[in-house]
CSV table of C-alpha atoms and ligand atoms in Angstrom, one decimal:
chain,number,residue,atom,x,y,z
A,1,UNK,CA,0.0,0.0,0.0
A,2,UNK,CA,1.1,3.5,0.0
A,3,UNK,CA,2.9,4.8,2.4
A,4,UNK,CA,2.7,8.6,3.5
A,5,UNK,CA,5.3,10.0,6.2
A,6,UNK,CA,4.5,12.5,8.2
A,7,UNK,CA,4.3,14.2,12.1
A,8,UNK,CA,1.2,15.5,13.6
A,9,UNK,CA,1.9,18.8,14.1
A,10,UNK,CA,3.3,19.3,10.2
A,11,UNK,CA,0.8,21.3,7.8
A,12,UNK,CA,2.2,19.8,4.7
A,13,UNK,CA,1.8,16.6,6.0
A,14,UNK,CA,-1.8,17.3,6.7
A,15,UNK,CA,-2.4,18.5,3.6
A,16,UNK,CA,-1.8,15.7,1.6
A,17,UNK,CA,-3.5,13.3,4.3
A,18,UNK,CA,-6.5,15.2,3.6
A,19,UNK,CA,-5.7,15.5,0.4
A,20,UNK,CA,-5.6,11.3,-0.2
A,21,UNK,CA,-8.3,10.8,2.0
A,22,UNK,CA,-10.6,13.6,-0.1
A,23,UNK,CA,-9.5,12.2,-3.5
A,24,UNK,CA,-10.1,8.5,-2.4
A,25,UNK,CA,-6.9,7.2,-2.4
A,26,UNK,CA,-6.0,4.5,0.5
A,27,UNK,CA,-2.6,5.0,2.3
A,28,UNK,CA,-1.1,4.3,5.0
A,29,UNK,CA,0.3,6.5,7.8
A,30,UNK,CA,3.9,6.5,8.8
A,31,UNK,CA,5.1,9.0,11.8
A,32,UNK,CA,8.6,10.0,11.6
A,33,UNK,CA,10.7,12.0,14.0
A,34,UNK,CA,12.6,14.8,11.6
A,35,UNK,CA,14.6,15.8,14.0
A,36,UNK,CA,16.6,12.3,15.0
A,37,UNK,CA,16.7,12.0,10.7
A,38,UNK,CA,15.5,8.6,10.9
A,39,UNK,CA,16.6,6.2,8.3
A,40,UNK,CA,13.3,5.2,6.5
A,41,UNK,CA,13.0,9.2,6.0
A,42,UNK,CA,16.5,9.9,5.4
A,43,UNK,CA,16.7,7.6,2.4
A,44,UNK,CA,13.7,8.1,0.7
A,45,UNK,CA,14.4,11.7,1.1
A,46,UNK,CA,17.6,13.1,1.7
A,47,UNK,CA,16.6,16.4,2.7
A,48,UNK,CA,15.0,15.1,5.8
A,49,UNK,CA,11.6,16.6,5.6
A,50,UNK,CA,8.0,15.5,5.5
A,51,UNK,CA,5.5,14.6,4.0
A,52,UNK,CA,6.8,11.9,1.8
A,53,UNK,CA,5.0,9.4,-0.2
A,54,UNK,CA,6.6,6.4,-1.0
A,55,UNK,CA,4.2,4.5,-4.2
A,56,UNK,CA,3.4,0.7,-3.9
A,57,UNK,CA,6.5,0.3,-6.1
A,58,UNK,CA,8.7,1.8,-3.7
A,59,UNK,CA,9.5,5.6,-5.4
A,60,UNK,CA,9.4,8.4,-3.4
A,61,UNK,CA,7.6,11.7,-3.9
A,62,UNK,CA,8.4,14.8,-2.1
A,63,UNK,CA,7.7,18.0,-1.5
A,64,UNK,CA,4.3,18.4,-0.6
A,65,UNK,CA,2.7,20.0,-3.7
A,66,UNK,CA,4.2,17.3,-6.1
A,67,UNK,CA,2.5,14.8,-3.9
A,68,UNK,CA,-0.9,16.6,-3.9
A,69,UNK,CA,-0.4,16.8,-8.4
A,70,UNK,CA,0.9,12.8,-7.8
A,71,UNK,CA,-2.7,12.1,-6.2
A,72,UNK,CA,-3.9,14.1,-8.3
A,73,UNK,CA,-3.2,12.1,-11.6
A,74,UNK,CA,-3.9,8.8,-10.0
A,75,UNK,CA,-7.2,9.4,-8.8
A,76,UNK,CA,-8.1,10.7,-12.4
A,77,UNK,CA,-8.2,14.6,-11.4
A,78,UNK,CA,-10.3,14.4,-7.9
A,79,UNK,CA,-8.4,16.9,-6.4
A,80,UNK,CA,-7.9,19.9,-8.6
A,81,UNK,CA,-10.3,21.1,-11.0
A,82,UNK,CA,-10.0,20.2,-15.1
A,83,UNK,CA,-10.6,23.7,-16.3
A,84,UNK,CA,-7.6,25.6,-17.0
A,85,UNK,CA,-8.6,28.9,-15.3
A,86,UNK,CA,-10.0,27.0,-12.1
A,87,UNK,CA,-7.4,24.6,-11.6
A,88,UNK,CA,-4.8,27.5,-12.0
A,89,UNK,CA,-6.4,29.6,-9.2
A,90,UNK,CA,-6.7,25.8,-7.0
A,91,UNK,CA,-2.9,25.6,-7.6
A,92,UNK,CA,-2.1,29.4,-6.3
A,93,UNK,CA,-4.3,28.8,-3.4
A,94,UNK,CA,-2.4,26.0,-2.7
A,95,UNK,CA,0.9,28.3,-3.2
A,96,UNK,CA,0.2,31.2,-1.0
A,97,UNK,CA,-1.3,28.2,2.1
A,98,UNK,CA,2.3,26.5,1.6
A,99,UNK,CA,3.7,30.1,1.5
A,100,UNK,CA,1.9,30.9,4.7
A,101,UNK,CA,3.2,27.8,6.6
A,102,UNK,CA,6.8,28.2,5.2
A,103,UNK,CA,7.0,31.9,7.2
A,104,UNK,CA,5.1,30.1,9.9
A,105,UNK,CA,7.4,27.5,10.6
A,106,UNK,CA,10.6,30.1,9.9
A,107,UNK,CA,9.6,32.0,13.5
A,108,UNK,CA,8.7,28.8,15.1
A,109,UNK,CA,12.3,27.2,14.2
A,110,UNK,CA,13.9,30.5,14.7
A,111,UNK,CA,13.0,30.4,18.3
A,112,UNK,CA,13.7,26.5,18.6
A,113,UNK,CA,17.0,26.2,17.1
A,114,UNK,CA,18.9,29.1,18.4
A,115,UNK,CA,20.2,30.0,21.7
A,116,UNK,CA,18.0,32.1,22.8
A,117,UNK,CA,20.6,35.2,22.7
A,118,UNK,CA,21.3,34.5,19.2
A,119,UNK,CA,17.1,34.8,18.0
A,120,UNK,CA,17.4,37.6,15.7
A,121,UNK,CA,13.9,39.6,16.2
A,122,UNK,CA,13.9,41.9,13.3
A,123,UNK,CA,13.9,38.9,11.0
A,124,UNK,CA,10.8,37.1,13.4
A,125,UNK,CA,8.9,40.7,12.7
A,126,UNK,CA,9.6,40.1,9.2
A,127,UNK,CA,8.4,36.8,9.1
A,128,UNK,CA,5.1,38.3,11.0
A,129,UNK,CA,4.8,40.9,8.6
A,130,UNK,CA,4.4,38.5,5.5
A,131,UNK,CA,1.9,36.3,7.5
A,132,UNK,CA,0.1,39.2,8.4
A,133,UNK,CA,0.1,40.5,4.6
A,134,UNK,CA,-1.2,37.0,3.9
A,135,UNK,CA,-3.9,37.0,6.3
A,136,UNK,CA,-5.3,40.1,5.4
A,137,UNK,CA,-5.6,39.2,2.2
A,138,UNK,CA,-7.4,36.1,2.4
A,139,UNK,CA,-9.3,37.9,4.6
A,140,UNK,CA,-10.8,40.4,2.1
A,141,UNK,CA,-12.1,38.4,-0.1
A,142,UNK,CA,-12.4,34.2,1.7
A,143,UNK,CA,-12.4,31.6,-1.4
A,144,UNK,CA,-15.6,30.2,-1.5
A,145,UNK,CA,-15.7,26.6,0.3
A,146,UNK,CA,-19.0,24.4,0.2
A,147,UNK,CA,-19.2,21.1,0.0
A,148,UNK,CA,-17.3,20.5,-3.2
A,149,UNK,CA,-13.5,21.2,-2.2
A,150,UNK,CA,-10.1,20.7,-3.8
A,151,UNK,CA,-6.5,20.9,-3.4
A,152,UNK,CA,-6.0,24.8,-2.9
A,153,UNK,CA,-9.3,24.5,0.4
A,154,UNK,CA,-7.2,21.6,1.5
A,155,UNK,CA,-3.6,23.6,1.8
A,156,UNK,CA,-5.4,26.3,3.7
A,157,UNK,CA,-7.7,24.5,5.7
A,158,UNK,CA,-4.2,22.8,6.9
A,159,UNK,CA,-2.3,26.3,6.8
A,160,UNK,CA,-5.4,27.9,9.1
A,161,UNK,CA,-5.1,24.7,11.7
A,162,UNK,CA,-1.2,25.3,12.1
A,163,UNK,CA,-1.6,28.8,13.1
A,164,UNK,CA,-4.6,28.1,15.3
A,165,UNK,CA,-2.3,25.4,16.8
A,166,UNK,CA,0.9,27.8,17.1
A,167,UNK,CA,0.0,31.4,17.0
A,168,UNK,CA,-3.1,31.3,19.0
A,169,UNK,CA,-4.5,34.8,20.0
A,170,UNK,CA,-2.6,36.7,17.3
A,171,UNK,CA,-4.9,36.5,14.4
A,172,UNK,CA,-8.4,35.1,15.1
A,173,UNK,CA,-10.1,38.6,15.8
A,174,UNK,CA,-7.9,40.7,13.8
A,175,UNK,CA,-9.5,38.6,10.4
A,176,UNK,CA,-12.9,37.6,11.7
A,177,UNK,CA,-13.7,36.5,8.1
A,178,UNK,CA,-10.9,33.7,7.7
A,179,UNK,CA,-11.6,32.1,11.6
A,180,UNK,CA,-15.6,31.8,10.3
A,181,UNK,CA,-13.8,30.1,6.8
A,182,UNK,CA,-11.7,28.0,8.5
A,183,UNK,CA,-14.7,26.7,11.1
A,184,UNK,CA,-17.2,25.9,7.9
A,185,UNK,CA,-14.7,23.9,6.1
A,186,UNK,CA,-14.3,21.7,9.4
A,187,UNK,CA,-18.0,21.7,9.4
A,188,UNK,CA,-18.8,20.7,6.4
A,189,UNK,CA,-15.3,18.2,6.0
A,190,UNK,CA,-15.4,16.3,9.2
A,191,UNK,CA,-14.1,13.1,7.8
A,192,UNK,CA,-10.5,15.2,6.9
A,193,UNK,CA,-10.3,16.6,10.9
A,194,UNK,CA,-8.3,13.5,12.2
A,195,UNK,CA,-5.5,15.1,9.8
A,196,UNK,CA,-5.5,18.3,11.0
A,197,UNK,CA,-2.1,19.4,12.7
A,198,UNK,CA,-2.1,18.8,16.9
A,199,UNK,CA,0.2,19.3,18.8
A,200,UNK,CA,1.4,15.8,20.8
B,1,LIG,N1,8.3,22.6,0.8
B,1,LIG,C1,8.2,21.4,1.7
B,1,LIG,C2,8.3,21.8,3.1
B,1,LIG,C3,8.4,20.6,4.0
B,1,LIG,C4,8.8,21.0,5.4
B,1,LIG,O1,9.4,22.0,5.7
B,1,LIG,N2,8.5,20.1,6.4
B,1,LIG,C5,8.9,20.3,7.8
B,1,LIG,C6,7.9,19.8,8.7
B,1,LIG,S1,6.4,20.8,8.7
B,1,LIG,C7,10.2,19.4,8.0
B,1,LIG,O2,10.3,18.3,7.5
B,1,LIG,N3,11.1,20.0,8.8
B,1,LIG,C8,12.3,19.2,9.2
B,1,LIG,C9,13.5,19.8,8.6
B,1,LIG,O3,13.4,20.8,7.9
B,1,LIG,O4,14.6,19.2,8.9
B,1,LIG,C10,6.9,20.7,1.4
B,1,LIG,O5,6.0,21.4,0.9
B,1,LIG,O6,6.8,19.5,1.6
């Protein structure tokens, strides 16, 4: 079967659980540690990150968004849209949520991997600015998210669960708009929840 691995608390790696599980396709979930570089991670991916999806045959697929356009060709399109225009704006969505957890997880490692005398706050605020700029606009104008969803609701769903998880009571009533977005997709996608990043 394939094999995805992943952590709990990693957005990516919640992203393309819930993007597998949305478009049908039947994995299995591996936890790995990143930060002891375990071997089964280690050699399918030399970079050491997650998520990774290693096929029946035994390839690996990594980063995250070629493994969300890998289940997205072999489930026959069920997670980004055919149309040109529509899958082009599912696939920027999906850009600007990876975007969003990339600056995310830049101030959380800055603050874990350095000495505490050596955290360098000008680049944190800069890092805070972008996620701000990011917020605001997403909160001007929410994509639209019913019942039919694909890849791009999936990143941000996962994005918007992260910084619940690790920047709680910095954003929520500052954009109103994106918390009331990010509770309706959890509404109306309870089956993807038990993907969402938690802390352990
Ligand atoms: N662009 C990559 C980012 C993956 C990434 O940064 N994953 C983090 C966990 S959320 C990781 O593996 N960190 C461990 C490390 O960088 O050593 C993707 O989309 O898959």
């Amino acid at each position: 079967m394939i094999q995805i691995l992943y952590s709990p608390t990693s957005p990516y790696s919640a992203k393309v659980r819930m993007a597998a599980k949305h478009a049908g396709l039947e994995f299995e979930s591996v936890m790995v540690n990143t930060s002891v570089a375990p071997e089964n991670l280690i050699s399918a991916n030399p970079l050491g990150k997650i998520p990774v999806l290693i096929t029946v045959d035994g390839q690996s697929v990594f980063d995250s968004r070629c493994i969300t356009q890998y289940i997205n060709r072999v489930t026959g399109s069920k997670l980004f849209p055919r149309q040109s225009e529509k899958r082009l704006d599912a696939e920027k969505l999906e850009a600007l949520a990876d975007g969003l957890c990339d600056v995310l997880i830049t101030q959380i490692y800055e603050r874990r991997f350095r000495p505490e005398e050596k955290v360098h706050i000008p680049w944190l605020e800069k890092q805070w600015e972008k996620t701000e700029r990011v917020l605001a606009m997403l909160d001007e104008t929410p994509p639209r998210i019913g019942k039919r969803i694909h890849g791009g609701h999936i990143a941000l769903a996962a994005a918007m669960s992260y910084l619940a998880l690790r920047f709680e009571g910095r954003w929520e009533k500052k954009y109103p708009k994106l918390k009331r977005w990010q509770k309706r997709f959890n509404d109306l996608h309870p089956d993807l929840a038990e993907f969402l990043p938690r802390a352990v």
